[in-house]
Amino acid sequence: MPTFAVNGFLPLGRHSVALGDAESMLVSAPQFRDSPTRRTLWDGLINYLDVFLALEDTYEGLLNGIPLIHRVWLGGSFVSTKLDPRNIDTTLLIDTDAERSVRGHPGSKWLTTAFQSRDRMREKYGVSPVRIGYRRVAHVFEPERFTPEERTYFTERGVWDDWWQRCRLPDQEDRSPSERSAAPARGYLEVRL
């Protein structure tokens, strides 16, 4: 399990952990014992994810073992030593094949609603979510064969991987993102459900 560096952030890169390990690291760790926000935010994240998991349970027969959520990326101040973050910044990699299997069935509107209004999700769950349509691509070394959907996937994945490794600059004149804040400065978590 990764540990926080002296600067209060994870070392550079994407660090893959199980859901329970993420909770231990970001909520239950002794350094966060006095945080009035972390447990509430974590519970909100779990409630948010539970709606996806309930859809998986309901439509298990249609999904053929493919989860709706491929991975969850957590970044921002929640993945730092900040005692009281205001929300959980997250990117969900939603499997597009699984999503297509469920669309049009009762309850599937959540697959849109969950990402329509980040402000609404932040208010209700304490989560600020972003969606990436996850694709399994076998011909990764042959970009000339990429479909438009595959290109979009790789673009979105790269954008958010880049973003979660950035930090705001200390001066208030630079409202990130900017060229000055583009260099990787911290790591983020990839959570396996």
Short mmCIF file of N, CA and C in Angstrom, two decimals:
data_model
loop_
_atom_site.label_atom_id
_atom_site.label_comp_id
_atom_site.label_asym_id
_atom_site.label_seq_id
_atom_site.Cartn_x
_atom_site.Cartn_y
_atom_site.Cartn_z
N MET A 1 0.86 -1.18 0.00
CA MET A 1 0.00 0.00 0.00
C MET A 1 0.90 1.24 0.00
N PRO A 2 0.60 2.22 -0.87
CA PRO A 2 1.44 3.42 -0.92
C PRO A 2 1.30 4.25 0.35
N THR A 3 2.31 5.02 0.63
CA THR A 3 2.28 5.92 1.79
C THR A 3 2.51 7.35 1.32
N PHE A 4 2.03 8.28 2.11
CA PHE A 4 2.17 9.69 1.76
C PHE A 4 3.62 10.13 1.92
N ALA A 5 4.05 10.97 1.00
CA ALA A 5 5.39 11.55 1.05
C ALA A 5 5.39 12.75 2.00
N VAL A 6 6.53 13.31 2.22
CA VAL A 6 6.69 14.46 3.12
C VAL A 6 5.83 15.63 2.67
N ASN A 7 5.61 15.78 1.36
CA ASN A 7 4.81 16.90 0.85
C ASN A 7 3.30 16.70 1.06
N GLY A 8 2.90 15.56 1.64
CA GLY A 8 1.48 15.31 1.91
C GLY A 8 0.74 14.62 0.80
N PHE A 9 1.44 14.27 -0.28
CA PHE A 9 0.82 13.60 -1.42
C PHE A 9 1.44 12.22 -1.60
N LEU A 10 0.80 11.40 -2.43
CA LEU A 10 1.37 10.11 -2.79
C LEU A 10 2.53 10.33 -3.76
N PRO A 11 3.46 9.39 -3.81
CA PRO A 11 4.51 9.48 -4.84
C PRO A 11 3.87 9.49 -6.22
N LEU A 12 4.57 10.02 -7.20
CA LEU A 12 4.05 10.13 -8.56
C LEU A 12 3.51 8.80 -9.08
N GLY A 13 2.46 8.89 -9.86
CA GLY A 13 1.93 7.72 -10.53
C GLY A 13 0.56 7.30 -10.04
N ARG A 14 0.08 6.22 -10.66
CA ARG A 14 -1.20 5.63 -10.29
C ARG A 14 -0.90 4.41 -9.43
N HIS A 15 -1.51 4.38 -8.25
CA HIS A 15 -1.27 3.32 -7.28
C HIS A 15 -2.54 2.49 -7.13
N SER A 16 -2.46 1.23 -7.48
CA SER A 16 -3.63 0.35 -7.48
C SER A 16 -3.80 -0.31 -6.11
N VAL A 17 -5.01 -0.15 -5.55
CA VAL A 17 -5.33 -0.73 -4.24
C VAL A 17 -6.75 -1.27 -4.26
N ALA A 18 -7.03 -2.19 -3.35
CA ALA A 18 -8.39 -2.69 -3.15
C ALA A 18 -9.19 -1.63 -2.40
N LEU A 19 -10.51 -1.73 -2.48
CA LEU A 19 -11.39 -0.76 -1.81
C LEU A 19 -11.11 -0.68 -0.32
N GLY A 20 -10.96 -1.82 0.35
CA GLY A 20 -10.69 -1.82 1.79
C GLY A 20 -9.37 -1.15 2.14
N ASP A 21 -8.37 -1.34 1.30
CA ASP A 21 -7.08 -0.69 1.54
C ASP A 21 -7.18 0.83 1.37
N ALA A 22 -7.98 1.26 0.40
CA ALA A 22 -8.18 2.71 0.21
C ALA A 22 -8.85 3.30 1.45
N GLU A 23 -9.84 2.60 2.00
CA GLU A 23 -10.50 3.09 3.20
C GLU A 23 -9.52 3.15 4.37
N SER A 24 -8.73 2.11 4.54
CA SER A 24 -7.74 2.10 5.63
C SER A 24 -6.77 3.26 5.51
N MET A 25 -6.36 3.53 4.31
CA MET A 25 -5.36 4.55 4.06
C MET A 25 -5.92 5.97 4.17
N LEU A 26 -7.14 6.18 3.67
CA LEU A 26 -7.70 7.54 3.54
C LEU A 26 -8.70 7.93 4.61
N VAL A 27 -9.19 6.95 5.38
CA VAL A 27 -10.24 7.24 6.36
C VAL A 27 -9.87 6.74 7.75
N SER A 28 -9.49 5.47 7.84
CA SER A 28 -9.27 4.84 9.14
C SER A 28 -7.87 5.05 9.71
N ALA A 29 -6.96 5.57 8.93
CA ALA A 29 -5.58 5.76 9.39
C ALA A 29 -5.57 6.68 10.62
N PRO A 30 -4.67 6.42 11.57
CA PRO A 30 -4.61 7.23 12.79
C PRO A 30 -4.50 8.73 12.53
N GLN A 31 -3.80 9.12 11.47
CA GLN A 31 -3.62 10.54 11.19
C GLN A 31 -4.94 11.25 10.84
N PHE A 32 -5.97 10.47 10.49
CA PHE A 32 -7.26 11.07 10.14
C PHE A 32 -8.33 10.84 11.20
N ARG A 33 -7.92 10.34 12.35
CA ARG A 33 -8.85 10.02 13.44
C ARG A 33 -9.73 11.22 13.82
N ASP A 34 -9.18 12.42 13.79
CA ASP A 34 -9.93 13.61 14.22
C ASP A 34 -10.62 14.35 13.07
N SER A 35 -10.66 13.74 11.91
CA SER A 35 -11.30 14.40 10.76
C SER A 35 -12.82 14.30 10.85
N PRO A 36 -13.52 15.43 10.86
CA PRO A 36 -14.98 15.38 10.86
C PRO A 36 -15.57 15.12 9.46
N THR A 37 -14.74 15.15 8.40
CA THR A 37 -15.30 15.01 7.05
C THR A 37 -14.98 13.69 6.37
N ARG A 38 -13.86 13.09 6.66
CA ARG A 38 -13.42 11.93 5.88
C ARG A 38 -14.38 10.74 5.95
N ARG A 39 -14.86 10.37 7.11
CA ARG A 39 -15.78 9.23 7.22
C ARG A 39 -17.08 9.52 6.47
N THR A 40 -17.61 10.71 6.63
CA THR A 40 -18.85 11.09 5.95
C THR A 40 -18.67 11.05 4.44
N LEU A 41 -17.55 11.59 3.95
CA LEU A 41 -17.29 11.58 2.52
C LEU A 41 -17.13 10.15 2.00
N TRP A 42 -16.41 9.32 2.75
CA TRP A 42 -16.22 7.93 2.33
C TRP A 42 -17.57 7.20 2.25
N ASP A 43 -18.39 7.39 3.26
CA ASP A 43 -19.71 6.75 3.25
C ASP A 43 -20.53 7.23 2.05
N GLY A 44 -20.40 8.50 1.70
CA GLY A 44 -21.08 9.03 0.52
C GLY A 44 -20.58 8.37 -0.75
N LEU A 45 -19.27 8.18 -0.85
CA LEU A 45 -18.71 7.49 -2.02
C LEU A 45 -19.26 6.07 -2.12
N ILE A 46 -19.29 5.37 -1.00
CA ILE A 46 -19.81 4.00 -1.00
C ILE A 46 -21.28 3.99 -1.43
N ASN A 47 -22.08 4.92 -0.93
CA ASN A 47 -23.49 5.01 -1.33
C ASN A 47 -23.62 5.30 -2.83
N TYR A 48 -22.77 6.16 -3.34
CA TYR A 48 -22.75 6.48 -4.76
C TYR A 48 -22.42 5.24 -5.59
N LEU A 49 -21.37 4.52 -5.20
CA LEU A 49 -20.96 3.31 -5.93
C LEU A 49 -22.00 2.20 -5.81
N ASP A 50 -22.69 2.15 -4.67
CA ASP A 50 -23.69 1.10 -4.45
C ASP A 50 -24.81 1.12 -5.49
N VAL A 51 -25.12 2.28 -6.04
CA VAL A 51 -26.16 2.34 -7.06
C VAL A 51 -25.70 1.57 -8.30
N PHE A 52 -24.44 1.73 -8.68
CA PHE A 52 -23.89 0.97 -9.81
C PHE A 52 -23.88 -0.53 -9.50
N LEU A 53 -23.47 -0.86 -8.29
CA LEU A 53 -23.38 -2.27 -7.90
C LEU A 53 -24.77 -2.92 -7.85
N ALA A 54 -25.78 -2.15 -7.45
CA ALA A 54 -27.15 -2.67 -7.45
C ALA A 54 -27.62 -2.95 -8.88
N LEU A 55 -27.24 -2.08 -9.82
CA LEU A 55 -27.56 -2.33 -11.22
C LEU A 55 -26.88 -3.61 -11.71
N GLU A 56 -25.63 -3.79 -11.30
CA GLU A 56 -24.92 -5.02 -11.67
C GLU A 56 -25.65 -6.25 -11.15
N ASP A 57 -26.09 -6.18 -9.90
CA ASP A 57 -26.81 -7.32 -9.31
C ASP A 57 -28.13 -7.57 -10.05
N THR A 58 -28.85 -6.49 -10.32
CA THR A 58 -30.15 -6.62 -10.98
C THR A 58 -30.02 -7.21 -12.38
N TYR A 59 -28.98 -6.82 -13.10
CA TYR A 59 -28.83 -7.24 -14.50
C TYR A 59 -27.64 -8.17 -14.70
N GLU A 60 -27.38 -8.96 -13.68
CA GLU A 60 -26.27 -9.91 -13.73
C GLU A 60 -26.34 -10.79 -14.98
N GLY A 61 -27.51 -11.24 -15.33
CA GLY A 61 -27.68 -12.11 -16.50
C GLY A 61 -27.35 -11.43 -17.81
N LEU A 62 -27.55 -10.11 -17.88
CA LEU A 62 -27.23 -9.37 -19.11
C LEU A 62 -25.74 -9.02 -19.21
N LEU A 63 -25.08 -8.95 -18.07
CA LEU A 63 -23.70 -8.46 -18.03
C LEU A 63 -22.64 -9.54 -18.29
N ASN A 64 -23.03 -10.79 -18.18
CA ASN A 64 -22.09 -11.88 -18.43
C ASN A 64 -20.77 -11.73 -17.68
N GLY A 65 -20.86 -11.32 -16.42
CA GLY A 65 -19.67 -11.22 -15.58
C GLY A 65 -18.84 -9.97 -15.77
N ILE A 66 -19.28 -9.05 -16.63
CA ILE A 66 -18.54 -7.80 -16.84
C ILE A 66 -19.07 -6.75 -15.87
N PRO A 67 -18.23 -6.18 -15.02
CA PRO A 67 -18.72 -5.15 -14.09
C PRO A 67 -18.98 -3.82 -14.82
N LEU A 68 -19.92 -3.06 -14.33
CA LEU A 68 -20.16 -1.72 -14.87
C LEU A 68 -18.96 -0.81 -14.62
N ILE A 69 -18.41 -0.91 -13.41
CA ILE A 69 -17.27 -0.07 -13.06
C ILE A 69 -16.00 -0.90 -13.20
N HIS A 70 -15.17 -0.51 -14.18
CA HIS A 70 -13.89 -1.21 -14.36
C HIS A 70 -12.93 -0.85 -13.24
N ARG A 71 -12.78 0.45 -12.97
CA ARG A 71 -11.92 0.94 -11.89
C ARG A 71 -12.46 2.29 -11.43
N VAL A 72 -12.02 2.70 -10.24
CA VAL A 72 -12.34 4.02 -9.69
C VAL A 72 -11.01 4.70 -9.39
N TRP A 73 -10.84 5.90 -9.91
CA TRP A 73 -9.64 6.68 -9.61
C TRP A 73 -10.02 7.74 -8.59
N LEU A 74 -9.24 7.84 -7.54
CA LEU A 74 -9.44 8.86 -6.51
C LEU A 74 -8.25 9.82 -6.52
N GLY A 75 -8.55 11.11 -6.50
CA GLY A 75 -7.49 12.11 -6.51
C GLY A 75 -7.90 13.31 -5.69
N GLY A 76 -7.20 14.39 -5.89
CA GLY A 76 -7.51 15.62 -5.19
C GLY A 76 -7.11 15.57 -3.73
N SER A 77 -7.66 16.48 -2.95
CA SER A 77 -7.25 16.63 -1.55
C SER A 77 -7.62 15.43 -0.68
N PHE A 78 -8.60 14.63 -1.10
CA PHE A 78 -8.95 13.45 -0.32
C PHE A 78 -7.79 12.45 -0.33
N VAL A 79 -7.01 12.47 -1.39
CA VAL A 79 -5.84 11.59 -1.49
C VAL A 79 -4.59 12.42 -1.16
N SER A 80 -4.63 12.97 0.03
CA SER A 80 -3.51 13.75 0.57
C SER A 80 -3.64 13.69 2.09
N THR A 81 -2.75 14.35 2.76
CA THR A 81 -2.80 14.37 4.22
C THR A 81 -3.69 15.50 4.75
N LYS A 82 -4.39 16.20 3.88
CA LYS A 82 -5.31 17.24 4.33
C LYS A 82 -6.34 16.60 5.26
N LEU A 83 -6.48 17.13 6.45
CA LEU A 83 -7.35 16.53 7.46
C LEU A 83 -8.81 16.54 7.05
N ASP A 84 -9.28 17.66 6.52
CA ASP A 84 -10.70 17.82 6.22
C ASP A 84 -10.97 18.23 4.78
N PRO A 85 -10.85 17.30 3.84
CA PRO A 85 -11.21 17.64 2.46
C PRO A 85 -12.70 17.92 2.36
N ARG A 86 -13.07 18.68 1.34
CA ARG A 86 -14.48 19.06 1.17
C ARG A 86 -15.27 18.06 0.34
N ASN A 87 -14.58 17.27 -0.48
CA ASN A 87 -15.27 16.29 -1.32
C ASN A 87 -14.27 15.21 -1.75
N ILE A 88 -14.77 14.25 -2.49
CA ILE A 88 -13.90 13.23 -3.08
C ILE A 88 -13.95 13.40 -4.59
N ASP A 89 -12.82 13.77 -5.15
CA ASP A 89 -12.70 13.87 -6.60
C ASP A 89 -12.46 12.47 -7.13
N THR A 90 -13.29 12.05 -8.08
CA THR A 90 -13.18 10.68 -8.57
C THR A 90 -13.46 10.59 -10.07
N THR A 91 -12.80 9.65 -10.68
CA THR A 91 -13.06 9.29 -12.06
C THR A 91 -13.48 7.83 -12.08
N LEU A 92 -14.62 7.56 -12.68
CA LEU A 92 -15.08 6.17 -12.81
C LEU A 92 -14.86 5.72 -14.24
N LEU A 93 -14.19 4.59 -14.39
CA LEU A 93 -14.01 3.97 -15.70
C LEU A 93 -15.18 3.00 -15.88
N ILE A 94 -16.17 3.44 -16.66
CA ILE A 94 -17.39 2.67 -16.87
C ILE A 94 -17.23 1.81 -18.12
N ASP A 95 -17.39 0.50 -17.95
CA ASP A 95 -17.25 -0.41 -19.08
C ASP A 95 -18.39 -0.16 -20.07
N THR A 96 -18.03 0.26 -21.27
CA THR A 96 -19.06 0.64 -22.24
C THR A 96 -19.88 -0.55 -22.74
N ASP A 97 -19.28 -1.74 -22.79
CA ASP A 97 -20.05 -2.93 -23.20
C ASP A 97 -21.09 -3.27 -22.14
N ALA A 98 -20.69 -3.22 -20.87
CA ALA A 98 -21.63 -3.48 -19.78
C ALA A 98 -22.72 -2.42 -19.76
N GLU A 99 -22.33 -1.19 -19.96
CA GLU A 99 -23.29 -0.08 -19.97
C GLU A 99 -24.34 -0.28 -21.06
N ARG A 100 -23.90 -0.68 -22.26
CA ARG A 100 -24.84 -0.92 -23.36
C ARG A 100 -25.83 -2.04 -23.02
N SER A 101 -25.35 -3.04 -22.30
CA SER A 101 -26.21 -4.18 -21.94
C SER A 101 -27.33 -3.76 -21.00
N VAL A 102 -27.07 -2.77 -20.17
CA VAL A 102 -28.03 -2.35 -19.13
C VAL A 102 -28.93 -1.22 -19.61
N ARG A 103 -28.45 -0.38 -20.52
CA ARG A 103 -29.23 0.77 -20.99
C ARG A 103 -30.63 0.37 -21.44
N GLY A 104 -31.57 1.23 -21.10
CA GLY A 104 -32.95 1.01 -21.50
C GLY A 104 -33.76 0.17 -20.52
N HIS A 105 -33.09 -0.39 -19.54
CA HIS A 105 -33.78 -1.20 -18.53
C HIS A 105 -34.06 -0.33 -17.30
N PRO A 106 -35.06 -0.71 -16.50
CA PRO A 106 -35.39 0.08 -15.32
C PRO A 106 -34.17 0.33 -14.42
N GLY A 107 -34.01 1.58 -14.02
CA GLY A 107 -32.89 1.97 -13.15
C GLY A 107 -31.65 2.41 -13.89
N SER A 108 -31.60 2.15 -15.20
CA SER A 108 -30.38 2.46 -15.95
C SER A 108 -30.17 3.95 -16.20
N LYS A 109 -31.18 4.74 -15.92
CA LYS A 109 -31.02 6.19 -16.07
C LYS A 109 -29.88 6.71 -15.17
N TRP A 110 -29.61 5.96 -14.10
CA TRP A 110 -28.51 6.32 -13.20
C TRP A 110 -27.18 6.45 -13.96
N LEU A 111 -26.99 5.67 -15.00
CA LEU A 111 -25.74 5.71 -15.75
C LEU A 111 -25.51 7.07 -16.40
N THR A 112 -26.57 7.82 -16.58
CA THR A 112 -26.46 9.20 -17.06
C THR A 112 -26.51 10.18 -15.89
N THR A 113 -27.49 10.01 -15.02
CA THR A 113 -27.69 10.91 -13.88
C THR A 113 -26.44 11.02 -13.01
N ALA A 114 -25.73 9.93 -12.85
CA ALA A 114 -24.56 9.89 -11.97
C ALA A 114 -23.47 10.86 -12.38
N PHE A 115 -23.50 11.32 -13.65
CA PHE A 115 -22.44 12.20 -14.15
C PHE A 115 -22.96 13.52 -14.72
N GLN A 116 -24.28 13.72 -14.70
CA GLN A 116 -24.86 14.93 -15.30
C GLN A 116 -24.47 16.19 -14.55
N SER A 117 -24.56 16.15 -13.24
CA SER A 117 -24.30 17.35 -12.45
C SER A 117 -23.33 17.02 -11.32
N ARG A 118 -22.08 17.44 -11.52
CA ARG A 118 -21.09 17.20 -10.47
C ARG A 118 -21.49 17.93 -9.18
N ASP A 119 -22.08 19.11 -9.33
CA ASP A 119 -22.51 19.86 -8.14
C ASP A 119 -23.58 19.08 -7.37
N ARG A 120 -24.51 18.48 -8.09
CA ARG A 120 -25.58 17.71 -7.43
C ARG A 120 -25.02 16.47 -6.74
N MET A 121 -24.09 15.79 -7.39
CA MET A 121 -23.49 14.59 -6.78
C MET A 121 -22.63 14.97 -5.57
N ARG A 122 -21.97 16.11 -5.67
CA ARG A 122 -21.16 16.60 -4.54
C ARG A 122 -22.06 16.93 -3.36
N GLU A 123 -23.19 17.54 -3.65
CA GLU A 123 -24.14 17.90 -2.60
C GLU A 123 -24.76 16.66 -1.95
N LYS A 124 -25.15 15.68 -2.76
CA LYS A 124 -25.85 14.50 -2.26
C LYS A 124 -24.91 13.45 -1.67
N TYR A 125 -23.75 13.23 -2.32
CA TYR A 125 -22.86 12.14 -1.92
C TYR A 125 -21.48 12.61 -1.44
N GLY A 126 -21.16 13.89 -1.65
CA GLY A 126 -19.82 14.35 -1.32
C GLY A 126 -18.79 13.95 -2.37
N VAL A 127 -19.28 13.55 -3.54
CA VAL A 127 -18.43 13.03 -4.61
C VAL A 127 -18.50 13.98 -5.82
N SER A 128 -17.34 14.25 -6.40
CA SER A 128 -17.28 15.04 -7.63
C SER A 128 -16.81 14.09 -8.74
N PRO A 129 -17.77 13.47 -9.45
CA PRO A 129 -17.41 12.39 -10.38
C PRO A 129 -17.19 12.84 -11.83
N VAL A 130 -16.31 12.10 -12.48
CA VAL A 130 -16.07 12.23 -13.91
C VAL A 130 -16.13 10.82 -14.49
N ARG A 131 -16.67 10.69 -15.68
CA ARG A 131 -16.82 9.39 -16.33
C ARG A 131 -15.82 9.23 -17.47
N ILE A 132 -15.22 8.04 -17.55
CA ILE A 132 -14.46 7.62 -18.73
C ILE A 132 -15.14 6.35 -19.22
N GLY A 133 -15.43 6.30 -20.50
CA GLY A 133 -16.00 5.10 -21.10
C GLY A 133 -14.89 4.10 -21.37
N TYR A 134 -14.76 3.11 -20.50
CA TYR A 134 -13.68 2.11 -20.60
C TYR A 134 -13.91 1.15 -21.76
N ARG A 135 -12.86 0.89 -22.52
CA ARG A 135 -12.90 -0.05 -23.65
C ARG A 135 -11.75 -1.04 -23.53
N ARG A 136 -12.02 -2.29 -23.81
CA ARG A 136 -10.95 -3.28 -23.92
C ARG A 136 -10.46 -3.23 -25.37
N VAL A 137 -9.20 -2.83 -25.56
CA VAL A 137 -8.66 -2.67 -26.91
C VAL A 137 -7.47 -3.60 -27.08
N ALA A 138 -7.61 -4.58 -27.98
CA ALA A 138 -6.54 -5.55 -28.20
C ALA A 138 -5.42 -4.98 -29.06
N HIS A 139 -5.75 -4.15 -30.03
CA HIS A 139 -4.77 -3.66 -31.01
C HIS A 139 -4.16 -2.31 -30.57
N VAL A 140 -3.72 -2.25 -29.35
CA VAL A 140 -3.22 -1.01 -28.77
C VAL A 140 -1.99 -0.47 -29.51
N PHE A 141 -1.21 -1.34 -30.15
CA PHE A 141 -0.02 -0.89 -30.87
C PHE A 141 -0.30 -0.55 -32.33
N GLU A 142 -1.58 -0.54 -32.68
CA GLU A 142 -1.98 -0.21 -34.04
C GLU A 142 -3.03 0.91 -34.02
N PRO A 143 -2.62 2.11 -33.65
CA PRO A 143 -3.60 3.19 -33.51
C PRO A 143 -4.38 3.50 -34.79
N GLU A 144 -3.83 3.15 -35.93
CA GLU A 144 -4.57 3.39 -37.17
C GLU A 144 -5.84 2.56 -37.24
N ARG A 145 -5.95 1.52 -36.42
CA ARG A 145 -7.15 0.68 -36.39
C ARG A 145 -8.17 1.16 -35.35
N PHE A 146 -7.83 2.16 -34.56
CA PHE A 146 -8.74 2.60 -33.50
C PHE A 146 -10.04 3.12 -34.08
N THR A 147 -11.13 2.72 -33.46
CA THR A 147 -12.43 3.29 -33.79
C THR A 147 -12.52 4.66 -33.11
N PRO A 148 -13.47 5.48 -33.51
CA PRO A 148 -13.63 6.77 -32.81
C PRO A 148 -13.86 6.58 -31.30
N GLU A 149 -14.63 5.56 -30.92
CA GLU A 149 -14.87 5.31 -29.50
C GLU A 149 -13.57 4.93 -28.77
N GLU A 150 -12.72 4.16 -29.41
CA GLU A 150 -11.44 3.79 -28.81
C GLU A 150 -10.53 5.00 -28.68
N ARG A 151 -10.51 5.86 -29.68
CA ARG A 151 -9.71 7.10 -29.59
C ARG A 151 -10.19 7.97 -28.43
N THR A 152 -11.51 8.09 -28.31
CA THR A 152 -12.07 8.87 -27.21
C THR A 152 -11.65 8.29 -25.88
N TYR A 153 -11.72 6.96 -25.76
CA TYR A 153 -11.31 6.31 -24.51
C TYR A 153 -9.86 6.64 -24.17
N PHE A 154 -8.96 6.46 -25.11
CA PHE A 154 -7.54 6.71 -24.82
C PHE A 154 -7.30 8.19 -24.51
N THR A 155 -8.00 9.08 -25.20
CA THR A 155 -7.85 10.51 -24.92
C THR A 155 -8.32 10.84 -23.51
N GLU A 156 -9.54 10.38 -23.16
CA GLU A 156 -10.08 10.67 -21.82
C GLU A 156 -9.21 10.05 -20.73
N ARG A 157 -8.77 8.83 -20.94
CA ARG A 157 -7.92 8.17 -19.95
C ARG A 157 -6.63 8.96 -19.74
N GLY A 158 -6.03 9.39 -20.82
CA GLY A 158 -4.80 10.17 -20.71
C GLY A 158 -5.00 11.51 -20.04
N VAL A 159 -6.10 12.17 -20.38
CA VAL A 159 -6.39 13.48 -19.79
C VAL A 159 -6.52 13.37 -18.28
N TRP A 160 -7.32 12.40 -17.80
CA TRP A 160 -7.55 12.30 -16.36
C TRP A 160 -6.36 11.72 -15.62
N ASP A 161 -5.58 10.85 -16.26
CA ASP A 161 -4.34 10.38 -15.65
C ASP A 161 -3.39 11.57 -15.44
N ASP A 162 -3.31 12.43 -16.42
CA ASP A 162 -2.48 13.63 -16.32
C ASP A 162 -3.01 14.55 -15.22
N TRP A 163 -4.32 14.77 -15.22
CA TRP A 163 -4.92 15.72 -14.27
C TRP A 163 -4.69 15.32 -12.81
N TRP A 164 -4.91 14.04 -12.48
CA TRP A 164 -4.81 13.62 -11.09
C TRP A 164 -3.39 13.64 -10.57
N GLN A 165 -2.42 13.87 -11.45
CA GLN A 165 -1.02 13.97 -11.00
C GLN A 165 -0.57 15.43 -10.88
N ARG A 166 -1.44 16.35 -11.15
CA ARG A 166 -1.10 17.78 -11.05
C ARG A 166 -1.46 18.31 -9.67
N CYS A 167 -0.83 19.43 -9.33
CA CYS A 167 -1.17 20.16 -8.10
C CYS A 167 -1.43 21.62 -8.45
N ARG A 168 -2.30 22.22 -7.68
CA ARG A 168 -2.46 23.66 -7.82
C ARG A 168 -1.18 24.33 -7.35
N LEU A 169 -0.83 25.41 -8.01
CA LEU A 169 0.36 26.15 -7.60
C LEU A 169 0.00 27.04 -6.42
N PRO A 170 0.99 27.32 -5.57
CA PRO A 170 0.69 28.07 -4.34
C PRO A 170 0.20 29.50 -4.57
N ASP A 171 0.63 30.15 -5.67
CA ASP A 171 0.16 31.53 -5.87
C ASP A 171 -1.26 31.52 -6.41
N GLN A 172 -2.04 32.44 -5.98
CA GLN A 172 -3.45 32.49 -6.36
C GLN A 172 -3.68 33.04 -7.77
N GLU A 173 -2.62 33.59 -8.38
CA GLU A 173 -2.77 34.12 -9.73
C GLU A 173 -2.92 33.00 -10.75
N ASP A 174 -2.36 31.84 -10.45
CA ASP A 174 -2.41 30.71 -11.38
C ASP A 174 -3.55 29.79 -10.98
N ARG A 175 -4.68 29.91 -11.67
CA ARG A 175 -5.82 29.04 -11.40
C ARG A 175 -5.71 27.83 -12.31
N SER A 176 -5.09 26.80 -11.82
CA SER A 176 -4.84 25.58 -12.58
C SER A 176 -6.13 25.12 -13.27
N PRO A 177 -6.06 24.43 -14.39
CA PRO A 177 -4.86 23.95 -15.05
C PRO A 177 -4.19 25.03 -15.89
N SER A 178 -2.89 24.94 -15.94
CA SER A 178 -2.09 25.87 -16.73
C SER A 178 -0.81 25.16 -17.13
N GLU A 179 -0.05 25.79 -18.01
CA GLU A 179 1.24 25.20 -18.37
C GLU A 179 2.15 25.11 -17.15
N ARG A 180 2.08 26.11 -16.30
CA ARG A 180 2.94 26.12 -15.12
C ARG A 180 2.61 24.99 -14.15
N SER A 181 1.36 24.55 -14.13
CA SER A 181 0.96 23.49 -13.19
C SER A 181 0.90 22.12 -13.86
N ALA A 182 1.40 21.99 -15.08
CA ALA A 182 1.24 20.76 -15.85
C ALA A 182 2.17 19.63 -15.44
N ALA A 183 3.28 19.92 -14.82
CA ALA A 183 4.24 18.86 -14.48
C ALA A 183 3.66 17.95 -13.40
N PRO A 184 3.84 16.64 -13.53
CA PRO A 184 3.37 15.71 -12.50
C PRO A 184 3.99 16.05 -11.15
N ALA A 185 3.15 16.10 -10.11
CA ALA A 185 3.64 16.49 -8.78
C ALA A 185 3.13 15.59 -7.67
N ARG A 186 2.22 14.65 -7.98
CA ARG A 186 1.68 13.77 -6.95
C ARG A 186 1.09 12.53 -7.60
N GLY A 187 0.76 11.56 -6.79
CA GLY A 187 0.13 10.35 -7.28
C GLY A 187 -1.35 10.33 -6.95
N TYR A 188 -2.03 9.31 -7.44
CA TYR A 188 -3.44 9.12 -7.14
C TYR A 188 -3.71 7.63 -7.01
N LEU A 189 -4.90 7.29 -6.54
CA LEU A 189 -5.26 5.89 -6.33
C LEU A 189 -6.16 5.36 -7.42
N GLU A 190 -5.89 4.12 -7.83
CA GLU A 190 -6.80 3.37 -8.67
C GLU A 190 -7.38 2.28 -7.78
N VAL A 191 -8.68 2.35 -7.56
CA VAL A 191 -9.34 1.43 -6.63
C VAL A 191 -10.00 0.30 -7.41
N ARG A 192 -9.70 -0.91 -6.97
CA ARG A 192 -10.30 -2.12 -7.54
C ARG A 192 -11.48 -2.51 -6.67
N LEU A 193 -12.65 -2.64 -7.29
CA LEU A 193 -13.85 -3.02 -6.55
C LEU A 193 -13.98 -4.54 -6.50
#
